[in-house]
Amino acid sequence: MGLSRSRWATKFKNLEWTSYIWLCYLPYSVAVYVPAKTVADWIWLGLLAVFLVLYILVVEKESWRPVTIPLELLVTGLFATLGENLYLIIFPGWQVSFILSRQPKKVFYWFLTGYYAFIIGGIWHAVQTSPGVLGWQNGQVMGLIFPIISPILSYTLSRSIVRQRQLRQTNRRLQAIVQRDERERIARDLHDTLGQSFSMITLKTELAKKLLVKAPDKVAAELDDIEQTSRQNLQMVRSIVNDLHQRSLSEVLLEQNRNLLAANVWLTTTGEKLAIQWPTTIQGVFAATMAEALTNVIRHAHAHQVEVTFSEPHQGYQVVIQDDGKGGSLTRDGANGITGMQARLLEAHGTFAIGTPSRGTQLILTIPKEMAKRD
């Protein structure tokens, strides 16, 4: 009993509500033939029931769609051409077009051909049986606009949703790539630093063993050297662990790009491939400063575009942040952002420069390469 109830709850949760919500308009078509007074009314009501079944099957049974989609279009086409009902065909116009947006375009074009053939047939039949029924004075011509544009609107909307979904997937993949690059960078740091140091300890230990037999008086000096190297390695491990807590440039760019897009600001970068190879400590200082600077662009610059340029001029690491907004966004009265950025760069023995060119604000952040060597 509990399992059956859980199964129904799952089915209810997974219903395609965006497709079924349109059925709230179906009673308007039913009302035309109720109460049924003629055999024709009963036939049309039966076809409405067939349409409802086909509509549900198109939603729920994907493997049946090569059959159910043409049948649904045929039933609604009969209403359009013989029943003078050009509104029921809007249902497949939206439903099927939305589904076919993920299929090859030629499939959608075939559907569109049949759809408009029924629309034209319905208009021709209405003009032949009731001359003057389509006129500007009675609003019938205006009523044709929505049936005509429905498949195009639905197809375009669905394609837009698919593109947005693909963009989100791409962003998630990029985040995974960034994480992988971070792991590789950490592995390089460990190999280049601890690997060499431990190799040296191994060699000195082997030397101490030999000296223990040949020159015991020199063993103490070698052990002191091993102890000193071990202490240096311990300090190095602590430094690497501390670096892991610092955000990389890639992480900040991913996060701030989402924030900038939400504020309708376009972010472009130059030299990013070079910058992600910079030492961890250098990236950490720039990352914190960039996060503050780009946040100020969102809040105060009124910009439409911001460009971040990474380079290595004159034995240093440099980041230039240029926006096209209102100049002086960082130098307003009471601003603390600029003070914090200056303090970070000063602590790293770097320089911080701010300017207002012809348009917008420009920040130039520089750290000497000697800082990376010290770390």
Tab-separated table of C-alpha atoms in Angstrom:
chain	number	residue	atom	x	y	z
A	1	MET	CA	0.000	0.000	0.000
A	2	GLY	CA	2.789	2.378	0.998
A	3	LEU	CA	4.829	1.458	-2.102
A	4	SER	CA	1.853	2.074	-4.392
A	5	ARG	CA	1.196	5.432	-2.776
A	6	SER	CA	4.863	6.382	-3.169
A	7	ARG	CA	4.776	5.389	-6.850
A	8	TRP	CA	1.737	7.598	-7.484
A	9	ALA	CA	3.374	10.466	-5.586
A	10	THR	CA	6.441	10.156	-7.824
A	11	LYS	CA	4.305	10.164	-10.979
A	12	PHE	CA	2.404	13.211	-9.736
A	13	LYS	CA	5.662	15.041	-9.021
A	14	ASN	CA	7.098	14.238	-12.467
A	15	LEU	CA	4.057	15.373	-14.453
A	16	GLU	CA	4.749	17.750	-17.327
A	17	TRP	CA	2.750	20.618	-15.833
A	18	THR	CA	3.918	23.081	-18.478
A	19	SER	CA	2.111	20.959	-21.088
A	20	TYR	CA	-1.031	20.168	-19.093
A	21	ILE	CA	-1.666	23.745	-17.975
A	22	TRP	CA	-2.856	24.591	-21.500
A	23	LEU	CA	-5.761	22.161	-21.149
A	24	CYS	CA	-7.559	24.718	-18.975
A	25	TYR	CA	-8.692	26.285	-22.286
A	26	LEU	CA	-10.196	23.041	-23.621
A	27	PRO	CA	-13.658	23.591	-22.001
A	28	TYR	CA	-14.178	26.586	-24.314
A	29	SER	CA	-14.114	24.243	-27.319
A	30	VAL	CA	-16.322	21.692	-25.520
A	31	ALA	CA	-18.905	24.366	-24.686
A	32	VAL	CA	-19.559	24.934	-28.405
A	33	TYR	CA	-21.138	21.468	-28.731
A	34	VAL	CA	-22.811	21.186	-25.299
A	35	PRO	CA	-25.629	20.395	-24.952
A	36	ALA	CA	-25.345	18.078	-27.968
A	37	LYS	CA	-28.395	18.451	-30.219
A	38	THR	CA	-27.312	16.729	-33.412
A	39	VAL	CA	-25.282	13.739	-34.517
A	40	ALA	CA	-22.599	16.154	-35.697
A	41	ASP	CA	-22.313	17.562	-32.173
A	42	TRP	CA	-21.739	14.063	-30.797
A	43	ILE	CA	-19.111	13.398	-33.468
A	44	TRP	CA	-17.253	16.598	-32.591
A	45	LEU	CA	-17.408	15.768	-28.877
A	46	GLY	CA	-16.013	12.311	-29.641
A	47	LEU	CA	-13.179	13.878	-31.616
A	48	LEU	CA	-12.476	16.195	-28.667
A	49	ALA	CA	-12.139	13.114	-26.452
A	50	VAL	CA	-9.775	11.557	-29.012
A	51	PHE	CA	-7.774	14.795	-29.071
A	52	LEU	CA	-7.477	14.787	-25.273
A	53	VAL	CA	-6.172	11.207	-25.282
A	54	LEU	CA	-3.672	11.994	-28.046
A	55	TYR	CA	-2.525	15.141	-26.248
A	56	ILE	CA	-1.752	13.137	-23.099
A	57	LEU	CA	-0.005	10.391	-25.072
A	58	VAL	CA	2.222	12.936	-26.811
A	59	VAL	CA	3.322	14.195	-23.403
A	60	GLU	CA	3.743	10.855	-21.649
A	61	LYS	CA	4.795	8.380	-24.371
A	62	GLU	CA	7.858	9.698	-26.148
A	63	SER	CA	8.337	6.539	-28.238
A	64	TRP	CA	4.794	6.882	-29.635
A	65	ARG	CA	5.240	10.448	-30.869
A	66	PRO	CA	5.933	9.551	-34.527
A	67	VAL	CA	2.307	8.313	-34.564
A	68	THR	CA	0.539	10.436	-31.938
A	69	ILE	CA	1.839	13.816	-33.142
A	70	PRO	CA	0.504	13.430	-36.730
A	71	LEU	CA	-2.799	12.071	-35.366
A	72	GLU	CA	-3.168	14.989	-32.964
A	73	LEU	CA	-2.446	17.438	-35.766
A	74	LEU	CA	-4.961	15.617	-38.001
A	75	VAL	CA	-7.753	15.772	-35.400
A	76	THR	CA	-7.210	19.473	-34.703
A	77	GLY	CA	-6.879	20.032	-38.456
A	78	LEU	CA	-10.382	18.553	-38.937
A	79	PHE	CA	-11.719	21.088	-36.456
A	80	ALA	CA	-9.905	23.871	-38.324
A	81	THR	CA	-11.021	22.894	-41.843
A	82	LEU	CA	-14.488	21.402	-41.280
A	83	GLY	CA	-15.555	22.672	-37.862
A	84	GLU	CA	-14.492	26.293	-38.380
A	85	ASN	CA	-12.540	26.070	-35.121
A	86	LEU	CA	-9.076	27.538	-35.630
A	87	TYR	CA	-8.337	27.701	-31.913
A	88	LEU	CA	-8.024	24.002	-31.046
A	89	ILE	CA	-5.067	23.695	-33.408
A	90	ILE	CA	-3.180	26.105	-31.137
A	91	PHE	CA	-2.715	23.200	-28.690
A	92	PRO	CA	-0.370	21.193	-30.960
A	93	GLY	CA	1.032	24.492	-32.217
A	94	TRP	CA	2.510	25.100	-28.771
A	95	GLN	CA	2.921	21.566	-27.477
A	96	VAL	CA	4.482	19.893	-30.514
A	97	SER	CA	6.643	22.867	-31.511
A	98	PHE	CA	8.083	22.950	-27.996
A	99	ILE	CA	8.942	19.246	-28.231
A	100	LEU	CA	10.382	19.422	-31.759
A	101	SER	CA	12.832	22.178	-30.807
A	102	ARG	CA	15.175	19.393	-29.681
A	103	GLN	CA	14.813	17.533	-32.995
A	104	PRO	CA	16.437	18.279	-36.375
A	105	LYS	CA	14.972	21.416	-37.927
A	106	LYS	CA	13.602	19.515	-40.920
A	107	VAL	CA	11.225	17.628	-38.588
A	108	PHE	CA	9.851	20.923	-37.301
A	109	TYR	CA	9.528	22.225	-40.870
A	110	TRP	CA	7.453	19.167	-41.837
A	111	PHE	CA	5.168	19.759	-38.861
A	112	LEU	CA	4.961	23.462	-39.709
A	113	THR	CA	3.958	22.632	-43.287
A	114	GLY	CA	1.063	20.458	-42.127
A	115	TYR	CA	0.047	22.966	-39.460
A	116	TYR	CA	-0.183	25.901	-41.856
A	117	ALA	CA	-1.860	23.731	-44.498
A	118	PHE	CA	-4.727	23.119	-42.048
A	119	ILE	CA	-4.800	26.822	-41.109
A	120	ILE	CA	-5.064	27.836	-44.769
A	121	GLY	CA	-7.656	25.120	-45.391
A	122	GLY	CA	-9.711	26.368	-42.449
A	123	ILE	CA	-9.580	29.959	-43.666
A	124	TRP	CA	-10.541	28.914	-47.202
A	125	HIS	CA	-13.456	26.794	-45.907
A	126	ALA	CA	-14.692	29.645	-43.700
A	127	VAL	CA	-14.600	32.103	-46.602
A	128	GLN	CA	-16.429	29.680	-48.916
A	129	THR	CA	-19.191	28.743	-46.486
A	130	SER	CA	-19.620	32.108	-44.779
A	131	PRO	CA	-18.544	34.988	-47.031
A	132	GLY	CA	-17.552	38.020	-45.014
A	133	VAL	CA	-16.972	36.034	-41.828
A	134	LEU	CA	-13.340	37.134	-41.818
A	135	GLY	CA	-13.369	40.881	-41.568
A	136	TRP	CA	-11.721	43.630	-39.603
A	137	GLN	CA	-15.077	44.847	-38.385
A	138	ASN	CA	-15.926	41.666	-36.457
A	139	GLY	CA	-12.403	41.031	-35.144
A	140	GLN	CA	-12.057	37.585	-36.735
A	141	VAL	CA	-8.912	38.561	-38.634
A	142	MET	CA	-7.226	39.645	-35.406
A	143	GLY	CA	-8.206	36.297	-33.905
A	144	LEU	CA	-6.117	34.519	-36.551
A	145	ILE	CA	-2.876	36.128	-35.433
A	146	PHE	CA	-2.293	33.902	-32.397
A	147	PRO	CA	-2.929	30.578	-34.200
A	148	ILE	CA	-0.548	31.691	-36.951
A	149	ILE	CA	2.341	32.756	-34.718
A	150	SER	CA	1.932	30.086	-31.999
A	151	PRO	CA	4.313	27.412	-33.383
A	152	ILE	CA	7.025	29.970	-34.131
A	153	LEU	CA	6.757	31.492	-30.646
A	154	SER	CA	6.786	28.082	-28.955
A	155	TYR	CA	9.747	26.826	-30.991
A	156	THR	CA	11.758	29.997	-30.317
A	157	LEU	CA	10.970	29.916	-26.601
A	158	SER	CA	11.954	26.270	-26.297
A	159	ARG	CA	15.222	26.814	-28.178
A	160	SER	CA	16.027	29.691	-25.826
A	161	ILE	CA	15.379	27.491	-22.779
A	162	VAL	CA	17.583	24.751	-24.240
A	163	ARG	CA	20.410	27.224	-24.886
A	164	GLN	CA	20.193	28.541	-21.327
A	165	ARG	CA	20.281	24.996	-20.002
A	166	GLN	CA	23.324	24.222	-22.144
A	167	LEU	CA	24.999	27.389	-20.877
A	168	ARG	CA	24.433	26.318	-17.274
A	169	GLN	CA	25.843	22.879	-18.090
A	170	THR	CA	28.880	24.493	-19.713
A	171	ASN	CA	29.441	26.601	-16.607
A	172	ARG	CA	29.290	23.503	-14.418
A	173	ARG	CA	31.812	21.768	-16.686
A	174	LEU	CA	34.083	24.797	-16.528
A	175	GLN	CA	33.912	24.710	-12.751
A	176	ALA	CA	34.955	21.067	-12.849
A	177	ILE	CA	37.850	21.961	-15.158
A	178	VAL	CA	38.919	24.749	-12.811
A	179	GLN	CA	38.892	22.328	-9.884
A	180	ARG	CA	40.977	19.862	-11.880
A	181	ASP	CA	43.463	22.613	-12.785
A	182	GLU	CA	43.682	23.546	-9.110
A	183	ARG	CA	44.499	19.950	-8.202
A	184	GLU	CA	47.162	19.814	-10.905
A	185	ARG	CA	48.657	23.091	-9.716
A	186	ILE	CA	48.785	21.822	-6.117
A	187	ALA	CA	50.420	18.608	-7.336
A	188	ARG	CA	53.073	20.653	-9.164
A	189	ASP	CA	53.720	22.732	-6.043
A	190	LEU	CA	54.133	19.597	-3.945
A	191	HIS	CA	56.432	17.981	-6.505
A	192	ASP	CA	58.583	21.083	-7.017
A	193	THR	CA	59.000	21.821	-3.305
A	194	LEU	CA	58.480	18.849	-1.006
A	195	GLY	CA	59.632	16.317	-3.594
A	196	GLN	CA	63.115	17.820	-3.848
A	197	SER	CA	63.394	18.361	-0.099
A	198	PHE	CA	62.483	14.780	0.762
A	199	SER	CA	64.927	13.514	-1.854
A	200	MET	CA	67.625	15.556	-0.122
A	201	ILE	CA	66.639	14.092	3.283
A	202	THR	CA	66.883	10.579	1.831
A	203	LEU	CA	70.380	11.240	0.468
A	204	LYS	CA	71.575	12.794	3.727
A	205	THR	CA	70.164	9.858	5.718
A	206	GLU	CA	72.063	7.392	3.519
A	207	LEU	CA	75.205	9.499	3.956
A	208	ALA	CA	74.750	9.531	7.739
A	209	LYS	CA	74.550	5.709	7.759
A	210	LYS	CA	77.846	5.479	5.888
A	211	LEU	CA	79.503	8.073	8.149
A	212	LEU	CA	78.335	6.145	11.199
A	213	VAL	CA	80.909	3.482	10.253
A	214	LYS	CA	83.651	5.556	8.602
A	215	ALA	CA	83.479	8.924	10.427
A	216	PRO	CA	81.151	8.857	13.464
A	217	ASP	CA	82.216	12.376	14.506
A	218	LYS	CA	80.539	13.823	11.364
A	219	VAL	CA	77.175	12.082	11.902
A	220	ALA	CA	75.885	14.699	14.342
A	221	ALA	CA	76.343	17.490	11.787
A	222	GLU	CA	74.467	15.515	9.149
A	223	LEU	CA	71.622	14.774	11.576
A	224	ASP	CA	71.411	18.468	12.454
A	225	ASP	CA	71.188	19.249	8.736
A	226	ILE	CA	68.419	16.642	8.322
A	227	GLU	CA	66.551	18.141	11.281
A	228	GLN	CA	66.813	21.639	9.796
A	229	THR	CA	65.568	20.414	6.408
A	230	SER	CA	62.635	18.619	8.071
A	231	ARG	CA	61.649	21.796	9.909
A	232	GLN	CA	61.764	23.706	6.640
A	233	ASN	CA	59.551	21.061	5.038
A	234	LEU	CA	57.073	21.342	7.894
A	235	GLN	CA	56.920	25.094	7.400
A	236	MET	CA	56.502	24.540	3.670
A	237	VAL	CA	53.558	22.168	4.258
A	238	ARG	CA	51.913	24.764	6.471
A	239	SER	CA	52.426	27.369	3.767
A	240	ILE	CA	50.874	25.106	1.104
A	241	VAL	CA	47.889	24.341	3.345
A	242	ASN	CA	47.468	28.064	3.928
A	243	ASP	CA	47.540	28.635	0.168
A	244	LEU	CA	44.724	26.114	-0.276
A	245	HIS	CA	42.437	28.398	1.705
A	246	GLN	CA	43.060	31.232	-0.775
A	247	ARG	CA	40.806	31.570	-3.788
A	248	SER	CA	42.342	31.298	-7.224
A	249	LEU	CA	41.827	33.768	-10.056
A	250	SER	CA	39.642	31.255	-11.925
A	251	GLU	CA	37.323	30.836	-8.945
A	252	VAL	CA	36.876	34.592	-8.555
A	253	LEU	CA	36.296	35.091	-12.287
A	254	LEU	CA	33.628	32.362	-12.355
A	255	GLU	CA	31.836	33.786	-9.324
A	256	GLN	CA	32.074	37.429	-10.378
A	257	ASN	CA	31.064	36.643	-13.964
A	258	ARG	CA	27.740	35.292	-12.673
A	259	ASN	CA	27.271	38.389	-10.527
A	260	LEU	CA	28.154	40.717	-13.408
A	261	LEU	CA	25.777	38.952	-15.807
A	262	ALA	CA	22.981	39.320	-13.257
A	263	ALA	CA	23.719	43.063	-13.260
A	264	ASN	CA	23.814	43.167	-17.107
A	265	VAL	CA	27.572	43.817	-17.189
A	266	TRP	CA	29.677	41.933	-19.749
A	267	LEU	CA	33.043	40.599	-18.502
A	268	THR	CA	35.957	40.000	-20.889
A	269	THR	CA	39.493	38.889	-20.035
A	270	THR	CA	42.880	38.974	-21.748
A	271	GLY	CA	45.811	36.800	-20.706
A	272	GLU	CA	43.737	34.588	-18.396
A	273	LYS	CA	45.506	31.432	-19.605
A	274	LEU	CA	48.806	32.945	-18.466
A	275	ALA	CA	47.438	34.130	-15.114
A	276	ILE	CA	46.100	30.772	-13.939
A	277	GLN	CA	49.708	29.508	-13.968
A	278	TRP	CA	50.857	32.195	-11.521
A	279	PRO	CA	52.000	31.133	-8.015
A	280	THR	CA	49.252	30.467	-5.504
A	281	THR	CA	50.167	33.346	-3.201
A	282	ILE	CA	50.166	35.830	-6.079
A	283	GLN	CA	46.785	34.574	-7.276
A	284	GLY	CA	45.426	34.826	-3.731
A	285	VAL	CA	46.316	38.513	-3.404
A	286	PHE	CA	44.981	39.408	-6.847
A	287	ALA	CA	41.838	37.300	-6.346
A	288	ALA	CA	40.834	39.119	-3.160
A	289	THR	CA	41.528	42.509	-4.745
A	290	MET	CA	39.671	41.657	-7.971
A	291	ALA	CA	36.630	40.451	-6.036
A	292	GLU	CA	36.421	43.812	-4.258
A	293	ALA	CA	37.009	45.795	-7.468
A	294	LEU	CA	34.406	43.914	-9.540
A	295	THR	CA	31.879	44.174	-6.719
A	296	ASN	CA	32.376	47.951	-6.800
A	297	VAL	CA	31.795	47.922	-10.566
A	298	ILE	CA	28.425	46.233	-9.991
A	299	ARG	CA	27.378	48.532	-7.170
A	300	HIS	CA	28.628	51.933	-8.231
A	301	ALA	CA	30.091	52.120	-11.753
A	302	HIS	CA	26.831	51.907	-13.790
A	303	ALA	CA	28.926	50.067	-16.376
A	304	HIS	CA	27.935	47.857	-19.304
A	305	GLN	CA	31.313	46.194	-19.809
A	306	VAL	CA	34.441	45.500	-17.759
A	307	GLU	CA	37.719	44.101	-19.059
A	308	VAL	CA	40.392	42.384	-16.954
A	309	THR	CA	43.884	42.123	-18.478
A	310	PHE	CA	46.618	39.891	-17.025
A	311	SER	CA	50.282	40.397	-17.974
A	312	GLU	CA	53.881	40.089	-16.713
A	313	PRO	CA	55.674	43.366	-17.487
A	314	HIS	CA	59.073	44.373	-16.042
A	315	GLN	CA	59.648	41.386	-13.769
A	316	GLY	CA	56.224	41.682	-12.163
A	317	TYR	CA	52.678	40.334	-12.217
A	318	GLN	CA	50.048	42.847	-13.310
A	319	VAL	CA	46.257	43.001	-13.455
A	320	VAL	CA	44.424	45.883	-15.142
A	321	ILE	CA	40.685	46.288	-14.527
A	322	GLN	CA	38.907	48.712	-16.868
A	323	ASP	CA	35.162	49.453	-16.922
A	324	ASP	CA	33.131	51.730	-19.189
A	325	GLY	CA	30.912	53.164	-16.482
A	326	LYS	CA	30.817	56.334	-14.449
A	327	GLY	CA	34.353	57.400	-13.569
A	328	GLY	CA	35.414	57.653	-9.957
A	329	SER	CA	33.228	54.807	-8.749
A	330	LEU	CA	35.941	53.786	-6.280
A	331	THR	CA	36.888	57.254	-5.102
A	332	ARG	CA	33.507	58.340	-3.800
A	333	ASP	CA	33.333	59.838	-0.326
A	334	GLY	CA	33.372	57.277	2.465
A	335	ALA	CA	34.499	54.402	0.237
A	336	ASN	CA	36.429	51.712	2.098
A	337	GLY	CA	36.980	49.392	-0.874
A	338	ILE	CA	39.973	51.277	-2.212
A	339	THR	CA	41.622	51.308	1.228
A	340	GLY	CA	41.300	47.541	1.561
A	341	MET	CA	42.703	46.935	-1.917
A	342	GLN	CA	45.654	49.252	-1.279
A	343	ALA	CA	46.370	47.469	2.007
A	344	ARG	CA	46.431	44.036	0.323
A	345	LEU	CA	48.819	45.183	-2.392
A	346	LEU	CA	51.032	47.024	0.113
A	347	GLU	CA	51.296	43.897	2.257
A	348	ALA	CA	52.507	42.001	-0.823
A	349	HIS	CA	55.006	44.827	-1.585
A	350	GLY	CA	52.957	45.624	-4.674
A	351	THR	CA	51.557	48.827	-6.155
A	352	PHE	CA	48.002	50.046	-6.607
A	353	ALA	CA	47.102	52.726	-9.148
A	354	ILE	CA	43.703	54.133	-10.021
A	355	GLY	CA	42.796	56.380	-12.911
A	356	THR	CA	39.834	57.758	-14.811
A	357	PRO	CA	40.513	57.682	-18.556
A	358	SER	CA	38.118	59.106	-21.139
A	359	ARG	CA	35.392	56.839	-19.796
A	360	GLY	CA	35.068	54.625	-16.775
A	361	THR	CA	37.606	53.677	-14.111
A	362	GLN	CA	40.922	51.874	-14.492
A	363	LEU	CA	42.766	49.947	-11.773
A	364	ILE	CA	46.370	48.800	-12.212
A	365	LEU	CA	47.520	46.180	-9.695
A	366	THR	CA	51.164	45.054	-9.693
A	367	ILE	CA	53.159	42.600	-7.547
A	368	PRO	CA	56.918	42.039	-8.043
A	369	LYS	CA	58.036	38.517	-8.924
A	370	GLU	CA	60.410	38.568	-5.959
A	371	MET	CA	57.370	37.979	-3.726
A	372	ALA	CA	56.733	34.628	-5.401
A	373	LYS	CA	60.384	33.644	-4.921
A	374	ARG	CA	60.241	34.537	-1.221
A	375	ASP	CA	57.216	32.291	-0.741
